[in-house]
Amino acid sequence: HKVKNNCIMEMLSTKLYNNPFTICIEGNIGSGKTTFLNHFQSFNNATILPEPVDLWRDVDGVNLLDYFYKDPTHYAFLFQSYVQLTRLQLHTMATPSPYKVMERSVFSARCFLENMKRTNMIQNVEAIVLEDWYDWCMKNTNIRADLIIYLRTTPEVVFQRMQARARKEEDSVPLEYLKQIHEIHDDWLYRRTLFSLPAPVMIIDGDKSLEEMMPQFEKCRDRILNEQT
Ligand code: DGT
């Protein structure tokens, strides 16, 4: 009873933040988002939200990520619609700390949708349905982004990393796909000619090695702390 009461007391005293300061880590596949995200573990008061890729791999026993890569024209809409849902769930989730650090966002899901449109992976009407859902959510929920950190990389570098990590679903992904995804991220966050920007953008050289990334992380930390004061 004592243990149970202590747990209840602890839960009642945990303050939840419905509107935390939100940082989204963006960049191409293999750009180092997960590693960068993990640096934030050292950040006081931050809730780290990695990408829900495991959810996509097991939707009632179905690996949708694998289905998507094996047969994009059949599964692009279904996969994209589930990705969008799981991202919205993370955006709207209250956190036990005042900072939320997310790997990607509902905003960058649009980069993939844009690519599906450009390469005719998806029908026009399917894209419209996904975009209508997106617009509705933007108007009717309070999805917030305060800072975007763009790990900008060279497609050839991330292609090598992707091959080295050998995620089994990605074994047939060609360099060409990474080039397309890179161009769309650059259109959005570097050239800034595509979509509107939901937050200020900080660009970081993601081609650098892990050790070389550390000073860049420190720069981010300073910027975030400055924005809060
Ligand atoms: P990292 O840590 O920078 O190496 O990042 P990754 O590669 O672990 O994470 P990410 O988000 O670039 O992608 C994980 C896999 O899921 C990758 O095969 C691309 C795919 N993916 C992520 N988001 C979307 C999306 O919105 N649509 C589609 N079609 N694929 C997506």
PDB file of C-alpha atoms and ligand atoms in Angstrom:
ATOM      1  CA  HIS A   1       0.000   0.000   0.000  1.00  0.00           C
ATOM      2  CA  LYS A   2       2.803   2.335   0.957  1.00  0.00           C
ATOM      3  CA  VAL A   3       4.578   1.734  -2.386  1.00  0.00           C
ATOM      4  CA  LYS A   4       1.349   2.232  -4.311  1.00  0.00           C
ATOM      5  CA  ASN A   5       0.578   5.442  -2.450  1.00  0.00           C
ATOM      6  CA  ASN A   6       4.079   6.727  -3.093  1.00  0.00           C
ATOM      7  CA  CYS A   7       3.649   6.059  -6.829  1.00  0.00           C
ATOM      8  CA  ILE A   8       0.344   7.898  -6.886  1.00  0.00           C
ATOM      9  CA  MET A   9       1.875  10.833  -4.995  1.00  0.00           C
ATOM     10  CA  GLU A  10       4.748  10.897  -7.493  1.00  0.00           C
ATOM     11  CA  MET A  11       2.380  10.877 -10.478  1.00  0.00           C
ATOM     12  CA  LEU A  12       0.298  13.676  -9.000  1.00  0.00           C
ATOM     13  CA  SER A  13       3.384  15.790  -8.408  1.00  0.00           C
ATOM     14  CA  THR A  14       4.725  15.312 -11.991  1.00  0.00           C
ATOM     15  CA  LYS A  15       3.881  18.443 -13.861  1.00  0.00           C
ATOM     16  CA  LEU A  16       3.007  17.888 -17.522  1.00  0.00           C
ATOM     17  CA  TYR A  17       3.835  20.497 -20.163  1.00  0.00           C
ATOM     18  CA  ASN A  18       1.166  20.769 -22.842  1.00  0.00           C
ATOM     19  CA  ASN A  19       3.089  23.343 -24.834  1.00  0.00           C
ATOM     20  CA  PRO A  20       6.835  22.611 -24.455  1.00  0.00           C
ATOM     21  CA  PHE A  21       9.612  24.426 -26.345  1.00  0.00           C
ATOM     22  CA  THR A  22       9.993  22.102 -29.338  1.00  0.00           C
ATOM     23  CA  ILE A  23      13.183  21.378 -31.261  1.00  0.00           C
ATOM     24  CA  CYS A  24      12.984  19.232 -34.416  1.00  0.00           C
ATOM     25  CA  ILE A  25      16.106  17.507 -35.758  1.00  0.00           C
ATOM     26  CA  GLU A  26      15.862  17.220 -39.544  1.00  0.00           C
ATOM     27  CA  GLY A  27      18.015  15.836 -42.342  1.00  0.00           C
ATOM     28  CA  ASN A  28      18.318  13.124 -44.954  1.00  0.00           C
ATOM     29  CA  ILE A  29      18.180   9.397 -44.168  1.00  0.00           C
ATOM     30  CA  GLY A  30      21.482   8.511 -42.430  1.00  0.00           C
ATOM     31  CA  SER A  31      22.379  12.132 -41.646  1.00  0.00           C
ATOM     32  CA  GLY A  32      23.029  11.380 -37.954  1.00  0.00           C
ATOM     33  CA  LYS A  33      19.759  12.566 -36.430  1.00  0.00           C
ATOM     34  CA  THR A  34      19.590   9.779 -33.832  1.00  0.00           C
ATOM     35  CA  THR A  35      23.155  10.430 -32.635  1.00  0.00           C
ATOM     36  CA  PHE A  36      22.564  14.162 -32.501  1.00  0.00           C
ATOM     37  CA  LEU A  37      19.308  13.622 -30.622  1.00  0.00           C
ATOM     38  CA  ASN A  38      21.097  11.523 -28.018  1.00  0.00           C
ATOM     39  CA  HIS A  39      23.393  14.454 -27.146  1.00  0.00           C
ATOM     40  CA  PHE A  40      20.299  16.128 -25.742  1.00  0.00           C
ATOM     41  CA  GLN A  41      20.201  13.501 -22.975  1.00  0.00           C
ATOM     42  CA  SER A  42      22.715  15.760 -21.251  1.00  0.00           C
ATOM     43  CA  PHE A  43      20.350  18.690 -21.570  1.00  0.00           C
ATOM     44  CA  ASN A  44      18.450  19.457 -18.404  1.00  0.00           C
ATOM     45  CA  ASN A  45      14.700  19.234 -18.634  1.00  0.00           C
ATOM     46  CA  ALA A  46      14.398  17.763 -22.129  1.00  0.00           C
ATOM     47  CA  THR A  47      12.146  14.950 -23.271  1.00  0.00           C
ATOM     48  CA  ILE A  48      13.770  13.138 -26.205  1.00  0.00           C
ATOM     49  CA  LEU A  49      11.423  11.635 -28.765  1.00  0.00           C
ATOM     50  CA  PRO A  50      13.137   9.328 -31.264  1.00  0.00           C
ATOM     51  CA  GLU A  51      11.375   8.508 -34.473  1.00  0.00           C
ATOM     52  CA  PRO A  52       8.653   5.851 -34.087  1.00  0.00           C
ATOM     53  CA  VAL A  53      10.220   3.602 -36.735  1.00  0.00           C
ATOM     54  CA  ASP A  54       9.536   0.473 -34.661  1.00  0.00           C
ATOM     55  CA  LEU A  55       5.834   1.228 -34.816  1.00  0.00           C
ATOM     56  CA  TRP A  56       6.005   1.348 -38.613  1.00  0.00           C
ATOM     57  CA  ARG A  57       7.739  -2.016 -38.595  1.00  0.00           C
ATOM     58  CA  ASP A  58       4.980  -3.759 -36.720  1.00  0.00           C
ATOM     59  CA  VAL A  59       1.449  -2.643 -37.479  1.00  0.00           C
ATOM     60  CA  ASP A  60      -0.432  -5.654 -36.187  1.00  0.00           C
ATOM     61  CA  GLY A  61       2.425  -7.852 -37.417  1.00  0.00           C
ATOM     62  CA  VAL A  62       2.871  -6.033 -40.750  1.00  0.00           C
ATOM     63  CA  ASN A  63       6.188  -4.288 -41.496  1.00  0.00           C
ATOM     64  CA  LEU A  64       4.872  -1.238 -43.361  1.00  0.00           C
ATOM     65  CA  LEU A  65       8.356   0.257 -43.835  1.00  0.00           C
ATOM     66  CA  ASP A  66       9.386  -2.913 -45.642  1.00  0.00           C
ATOM     67  CA  TYR A  67       6.166  -3.015 -47.695  1.00  0.00           C
ATOM     68  CA  PHE A  68       6.797   0.584 -48.729  1.00  0.00           C
ATOM     69  CA  TYR A  69      10.311  -0.043 -50.030  1.00  0.00           C
ATOM     70  CA  LYS A  70       9.384  -3.357 -51.684  1.00  0.00           C
ATOM     71  CA  ASP A  71       6.326  -2.016 -53.501  1.00  0.00           C
ATOM     72  CA  PRO A  72       6.155   1.801 -53.279  1.00  0.00           C
ATOM     73  CA  THR A  73       3.337   2.359 -55.747  1.00  0.00           C
ATOM     74  CA  HIS A  74       1.019   0.101 -53.760  1.00  0.00           C
ATOM     75  CA  TYR A  75       2.031   1.114 -50.272  1.00  0.00           C
ATOM     76  CA  ALA A  76       3.209   4.758 -50.440  1.00  0.00           C
ATOM     77  CA  PHE A  77      -0.180   6.180 -49.444  1.00  0.00           C
ATOM     78  CA  LEU A  78      -0.776   3.682 -46.642  1.00  0.00           C
ATOM     79  CA  PHE A  79       2.730   4.075 -45.237  1.00  0.00           C
ATOM     80  CA  GLN A  80       2.703   7.866 -45.465  1.00  0.00           C
ATOM     81  CA  SER A  81      -0.663   8.056 -43.788  1.00  0.00           C
ATOM     82  CA  TYR A  82       0.580   5.969 -40.838  1.00  0.00           C
ATOM     83  CA  VAL A  83       3.846   7.946 -40.580  1.00  0.00           C
ATOM     84  CA  GLN A  84       1.830  11.166 -40.476  1.00  0.00           C
ATOM     85  CA  LEU A  85      -0.405   9.788 -37.701  1.00  0.00           C
ATOM     86  CA  THR A  86       2.499   8.605 -35.510  1.00  0.00           C
ATOM     87  CA  ARG A  87       4.246  11.953 -35.933  1.00  0.00           C
ATOM     88  CA  LEU A  88       1.105  13.864 -34.951  1.00  0.00           C
ATOM     89  CA  GLN A  89       0.829  11.718 -31.844  1.00  0.00           C
ATOM     90  CA  LEU A  90       4.323  12.804 -30.770  1.00  0.00           C
ATOM     91  CA  HIS A  91       3.651  16.476 -31.543  1.00  0.00           C
ATOM     92  CA  THR A  92       0.493  16.560 -29.440  1.00  0.00           C
ATOM     93  CA  MET A  93       1.925  14.536 -26.537  1.00  0.00           C
ATOM     94  CA  ALA A  94       2.374  16.404 -23.261  1.00  0.00           C
ATOM     95  CA  THR A  95       5.880  16.066 -21.794  1.00  0.00           C
ATOM     96  CA  PRO A  96       7.139  15.884 -18.206  1.00  0.00           C
ATOM     97  CA  SER A  97       9.773  18.535 -19.059  1.00  0.00           C
ATOM     98  CA  PRO A  98       9.687  22.014 -20.619  1.00  0.00           C
ATOM     99  CA  TYR A  99      11.728  21.013 -23.712  1.00  0.00           C
ATOM    100  CA  LYS A 100      10.726  18.469 -26.336  1.00  0.00           C
ATOM    101  CA  VAL A 101      13.404  17.281 -28.788  1.00  0.00           C
ATOM    102  CA  MET A 102      12.013  15.343 -31.735  1.00  0.00           C
ATOM    103  CA  GLU A 103      13.648  13.306 -34.486  1.00  0.00           C
ATOM    104  CA  ARG A 104      11.936  14.688 -37.584  1.00  0.00           C
ATOM    105  CA  SER A 105       8.428  16.091 -37.539  1.00  0.00           C
ATOM    106  CA  VAL A 106       5.120  16.206 -39.318  1.00  0.00           C
ATOM    107  CA  PHE A 107       6.708  19.053 -41.322  1.00  0.00           C
ATOM    108  CA  SER A 108       9.451  16.890 -42.835  1.00  0.00           C
ATOM    109  CA  ALA A 109       6.968  14.107 -43.558  1.00  0.00           C
ATOM    110  CA  ARG A 110       5.874  16.513 -46.302  1.00  0.00           C
ATOM    111  CA  CYS A 111       9.318  16.201 -47.921  1.00  0.00           C
ATOM    112  CA  PHE A 112       8.664  12.507 -48.472  1.00  0.00           C
ATOM    113  CA  LEU A 113       5.174  13.197 -49.754  1.00  0.00           C
ATOM    114  CA  GLU A 114       6.572  15.837 -52.110  1.00  0.00           C
ATOM    115  CA  ASN A 115       9.013  13.257 -53.460  1.00  0.00           C
ATOM    116  CA  MET A 116       6.216  10.728 -53.917  1.00  0.00           C
ATOM    117  CA  LYS A 117       4.385  13.333 -56.003  1.00  0.00           C
ATOM    118  CA  ARG A 118       7.442  14.273 -58.069  1.00  0.00           C
ATOM    119  CA  THR A 119       8.222  10.640 -58.858  1.00  0.00           C
ATOM    120  CA  ASN A 120       4.608   9.579 -59.409  1.00  0.00           C
ATOM    121  CA  MET A 121       4.804   7.082 -56.574  1.00  0.00           C
ATOM    122  CA  ILE A 122       1.412   8.273 -55.401  1.00  0.00           C
ATOM    123  CA  GLN A 123      -1.785   9.272 -57.203  1.00  0.00           C
ATOM    124  CA  ASN A 124      -2.748  12.924 -57.213  1.00  0.00           C
ATOM    125  CA  VAL A 125      -5.930  12.214 -55.304  1.00  0.00           C
ATOM    126  CA  GLU A 126      -4.016  10.274 -52.622  1.00  0.00           C
ATOM    127  CA  ALA A 127      -1.680  13.235 -52.120  1.00  0.00           C
ATOM    128  CA  ILE A 128      -4.670  15.565 -51.794  1.00  0.00           C
ATOM    129  CA  VAL A 129      -6.205  13.411 -49.052  1.00  0.00           C
ATOM    130  CA  LEU A 130      -2.934  13.433 -47.074  1.00  0.00           C
ATOM    131  CA  GLU A 131      -2.545  17.189 -47.548  1.00  0.00           C
ATOM    132  CA  ASP A 132      -6.126  17.842 -46.428  1.00  0.00           C
ATOM    133  CA  TRP A 133      -5.471  15.825 -43.255  1.00  0.00           C
ATOM    134  CA  TYR A 134      -2.266  17.811 -42.707  1.00  0.00           C
ATOM    135  CA  ASP A 135      -4.014  21.183 -43.190  1.00  0.00           C
ATOM    136  CA  TRP A 136      -6.845  20.191 -40.867  1.00  0.00           C
ATOM    137  CA  CYS A 137      -4.407  19.177 -38.133  1.00  0.00           C
ATOM    138  CA  MET A 138      -2.445  22.399 -38.490  1.00  0.00           C
ATOM    139  CA  LYS A 139      -5.587  24.468 -38.072  1.00  0.00           C
ATOM    140  CA  ASN A 140      -7.174  22.481 -35.270  1.00  0.00           C
ATOM    141  CA  THR A 141      -4.333  21.385 -33.022  1.00  0.00           C
ATOM    142  CA  ASN A 142      -1.573  23.429 -31.443  1.00  0.00           C
ATOM    143  CA  ILE A 143       1.436  21.841 -33.086  1.00  0.00           C
ATOM    144  CA  ARG A 144       4.481  23.873 -32.254  1.00  0.00           C
ATOM    145  CA  ALA A 145       8.070  24.082 -33.455  1.00  0.00           C
ATOM    146  CA  ASP A 146      10.530  26.581 -31.992  1.00  0.00           C
ATOM    147  CA  LEU A 147      13.763  25.542 -33.639  1.00  0.00           C
ATOM    148  CA  ILE A 148      14.697  23.320 -36.549  1.00  0.00           C
ATOM    149  CA  ILE A 149      18.180  21.854 -36.608  1.00  0.00           C
ATOM    150  CA  TYR A 150      19.031  20.797 -40.159  1.00  0.00           C
ATOM    151  CA  LEU A 151      21.835  18.243 -40.427  1.00  0.00           C
ATOM    152  CA  ARG A 152      22.817  19.049 -43.976  1.00  0.00           C
ATOM    153  CA  THR A 153      24.685  16.237 -45.720  1.00  0.00           C
ATOM    154  CA  THR A 154      25.976  15.103 -49.081  1.00  0.00           C
ATOM    155  CA  PRO A 155      23.897  12.268 -50.608  1.00  0.00           C
ATOM    156  CA  GLU A 156      27.014  10.166 -51.335  1.00  0.00           C
ATOM    157  CA  VAL A 157      28.087  10.362 -47.671  1.00  0.00           C
ATOM    158  CA  VAL A 158      24.702   9.299 -46.294  1.00  0.00           C
ATOM    159  CA  PHE A 159      24.454   6.562 -48.912  1.00  0.00           C
ATOM    160  CA  GLN A 160      27.658   5.040 -47.534  1.00  0.00           C
ATOM    161  CA  ARG A 161      26.394   5.336 -43.972  1.00  0.00           C
ATOM    162  CA  MET A 162      23.093   3.749 -44.917  1.00  0.00           C
ATOM    163  CA  GLN A 163      24.897   0.836 -46.523  1.00  0.00           C
ATOM    164  CA  ALA A 164      27.213   0.460 -43.529  1.00  0.00           C
ATOM    165  CA  ARG A 165      24.370   0.324 -41.001  1.00  0.00           C
ATOM    166  CA  ALA A 166      22.501  -2.114 -43.273  1.00  0.00           C
ATOM    167  CA  ARG A 167      18.934  -1.681 -42.004  1.00  0.00           C
ATOM    168  CA  LYS A 168      17.339  -4.608 -43.758  1.00  0.00           C
ATOM    169  CA  GLU A 169      14.317  -2.715 -45.137  1.00  0.00           C
ATOM    170  CA  GLU A 170      16.662  -0.209 -46.846  1.00  0.00           C
ATOM    171  CA  ASP A 171      18.849  -2.677 -48.745  1.00  0.00           C
ATOM    172  CA  SER A 172      17.310  -1.777 -52.103  1.00  0.00           C
ATOM    173  CA  VAL A 173      17.301   2.023 -51.598  1.00  0.00           C
ATOM    174  CA  PRO A 174      19.408   3.570 -54.405  1.00  0.00           C
ATOM    175  CA  LEU A 175      21.635   6.652 -54.204  1.00  0.00           C
ATOM    176  CA  GLU A 176      19.176   8.349 -56.535  1.00  0.00           C
ATOM    177  CA  TYR A 177      16.460   8.249 -53.837  1.00  0.00           C
ATOM    178  CA  LEU A 178      18.773   9.916 -51.304  1.00  0.00           C
ATOM    179  CA  LYS A 179      19.594  12.594 -53.884  1.00  0.00           C
ATOM    180  CA  GLN A 180      15.885  13.297 -54.368  1.00  0.00           C
ATOM    181  CA  ILE A 181      15.206  13.481 -50.614  1.00  0.00           C
ATOM    182  CA  HIS A 182      18.277  15.724 -50.193  1.00  0.00           C
ATOM    183  CA  GLU A 183      17.119  18.172 -52.863  1.00  0.00           C
ATOM    184  CA  ILE A 184      13.692  18.494 -51.261  1.00  0.00           C
ATOM    185  CA  HIS A 185      15.166  19.082 -47.787  1.00  0.00           C
ATOM    186  CA  ASP A 186      17.465  21.697 -49.331  1.00  0.00           C
ATOM    187  CA  ASP A 187      14.559  23.348 -51.164  1.00  0.00           C
ATOM    188  CA  TRP A 188      12.746  23.560 -47.849  1.00  0.00           C
ATOM    189  CA  LEU A 189      15.456  24.402 -45.289  1.00  0.00           C
ATOM    190  CA  TYR A 190      18.460  25.711 -47.264  1.00  0.00           C
ATOM    191  CA  ARG A 191      17.161  27.478 -50.362  1.00  0.00           C
ATOM    192  CA  ARG A 192      13.805  28.053 -48.607  1.00  0.00           C
ATOM    193  CA  THR A 193      11.721  27.940 -51.741  1.00  0.00           C
ATOM    194  CA  LEU A 194       9.398  25.084 -50.714  1.00  0.00           C
ATOM    195  CA  PHE A 195       6.759  25.121 -47.939  1.00  0.00           C
ATOM    196  CA  SER A 196       6.781  27.765 -45.244  1.00  0.00           C
ATOM    197  CA  LEU A 197       9.207  27.493 -42.333  1.00  0.00           C
ATOM    198  CA  PRO A 198       7.503  26.611 -39.052  1.00  0.00           C
ATOM    199  CA  ALA A 199      10.493  27.853 -36.971  1.00  0.00           C
ATOM    200  CA  PRO A 200      13.975  29.376 -37.306  1.00  0.00           C
ATOM    201  CA  VAL A 201      16.482  26.999 -38.879  1.00  0.00           C
ATOM    202  CA  MET A 202      19.995  26.232 -37.714  1.00  0.00           C
ATOM    203  CA  ILE A 203      22.121  24.488 -40.345  1.00  0.00           C
ATOM    204  CA  ILE A 204      24.784  22.040 -39.245  1.00  0.00           C
ATOM    205  CA  ASP A 205      27.322  20.170 -41.349  1.00  0.00           C
ATOM    206  CA  GLY A 206      26.166  16.565 -41.029  1.00  0.00           C
ATOM    207  CA  ASP A 207      29.027  15.176 -43.147  1.00  0.00           C
ATOM    208  CA  LYS A 208      31.330  15.680 -40.159  1.00  0.00           C
ATOM    209  CA  SER A 209      32.412  12.813 -37.914  1.00  0.00           C
ATOM    210  CA  LEU A 210      30.978  12.210 -34.453  1.00  0.00           C
ATOM    211  CA  GLU A 211      33.791  14.045 -32.639  1.00  0.00           C
ATOM    212  CA  GLU A 212      33.580  16.981 -34.992  1.00  0.00           C
ATOM    213  CA  MET A 213      29.843  17.222 -34.286  1.00  0.00           C
ATOM    214  CA  MET A 214      30.346  17.972 -30.593  1.00  0.00           C
ATOM    215  CA  PRO A 215      31.232  21.689 -30.944  1.00  0.00           C
ATOM    216  CA  GLN A 216      28.251  22.035 -33.280  1.00  0.00           C
ATOM    217  CA  PHE A 217      26.033  20.541 -30.633  1.00  0.00           C
ATOM    218  CA  GLU A 218      27.390  23.037 -28.078  1.00  0.00           C
ATOM    219  CA  LYS A 219      26.477  25.850 -30.488  1.00  0.00           C
ATOM    220  CA  CYS A 220      22.915  24.519 -30.628  1.00  0.00           C
ATOM    221  CA  ARG A 221      22.690  24.282 -26.887  1.00  0.00           C
ATOM    222  CA  ASP A 222      23.772  27.931 -26.519  1.00  0.00           C
ATOM    223  CA  ARG A 223      21.275  29.061 -29.082  1.00  0.00           C
ATOM    224  CA  ILE A 224      18.425  27.220 -27.381  1.00  0.00           C
ATOM    225  CA  LEU A 225      19.319  28.584 -23.986  1.00  0.00           C
ATOM    226  CA  ASN A 226      19.579  32.106 -25.417  1.00  0.00           C
ATOM    227  CA  GLU A 227      16.164  31.848 -27.043  1.00  0.00           C
ATOM    228  CA  GLN A 228      14.701  30.945 -23.682  1.00  0.00           C
ATOM    229  CA  THR A 229      16.106  33.923 -21.799  1.00  0.00           C
TER     230      THR A 229
HETATM  231  P1  DGT B   1      19.593   9.069 -38.945  1.00  0.00           P
HETATM  232  O1  DGT B   1      19.600   8.945 -37.457  1.00  0.00           O
HETATM  233  O2  DGT B   1      19.814  10.482 -39.406  1.00  0.00           O
HETATM  234  O3  DGT B   1      20.479   8.068 -39.608  1.00  0.00           O
HETATM  235  O4  DGT B   1      18.107   8.812 -39.379  1.00  0.00           O
HETATM  236  P2  DGT B   1      17.369   7.519 -39.861  1.00  0.00           P
HETATM  237  O5  DGT B   1      17.783   7.190 -41.238  1.00  0.00           O
HETATM  238  O6  DGT B   1      17.440   6.445 -38.823  1.00  0.00           O
HETATM  239  O7  DGT B   1      15.875   8.066 -39.827  1.00  0.00           O
HETATM  240  P3  DGT B   1      14.997   8.672 -40.996  1.00  0.00           P
HETATM  241  O8  DGT B   1      13.909   9.479 -40.411  1.00  0.00           O
HETATM  242  O9  DGT B   1      15.799   9.434 -41.962  1.00  0.00           O
HETATM  243  O10 DGT B   1      14.350   7.418 -41.657  1.00  0.00           O
HETATM  244  C1  DGT B   1      14.099   6.159 -41.162  1.00  0.00           C
HETATM  245  C2  DGT B   1      13.532   5.360 -42.318  1.00  0.00           C
HETATM  246  O11 DGT B   1      12.176   5.726 -42.503  1.00  0.00           O
HETATM  247  C3  DGT B   1      14.223   5.631 -43.649  1.00  0.00           C
HETATM  248  O12 DGT B   1      14.211   4.456 -44.413  1.00  0.00           O
HETATM  249  C4  DGT B   1      13.345   6.684 -44.288  1.00  0.00           C
HETATM  250  C5  DGT B   1      11.998   6.355 -43.767  1.00  0.00           C
HETATM  251  N1  DGT B   1      11.124   7.528 -43.545  1.00  0.00           N
HETATM  252  C6  DGT B   1      11.120   8.370 -42.489  1.00  0.00           C
HETATM  253  N2  DGT B   1      10.118   9.247 -42.574  1.00  0.00           N
HETATM  254  C7  DGT B   1       9.466   8.961 -43.715  1.00  0.00           C
HETATM  255  C8  DGT B   1       8.336   9.501 -44.368  1.00  0.00           C
HETATM  256  O13 DGT B   1       7.668  10.445 -43.926  1.00  0.00           O
HETATM  257  N3  DGT B   1       7.995   8.886 -45.536  1.00  0.00           N
HETATM  258  C9  DGT B   1       8.682   7.861 -46.079  1.00  0.00           C
HETATM  259  N4  DGT B   1       8.268   7.349 -47.237  1.00  0.00           N
HETATM  260  N5  DGT B   1       9.746   7.322 -45.505  1.00  0.00           N
HETATM  261  C10 DGT B   1      10.117   7.867 -44.335  1.00  0.00           C
END
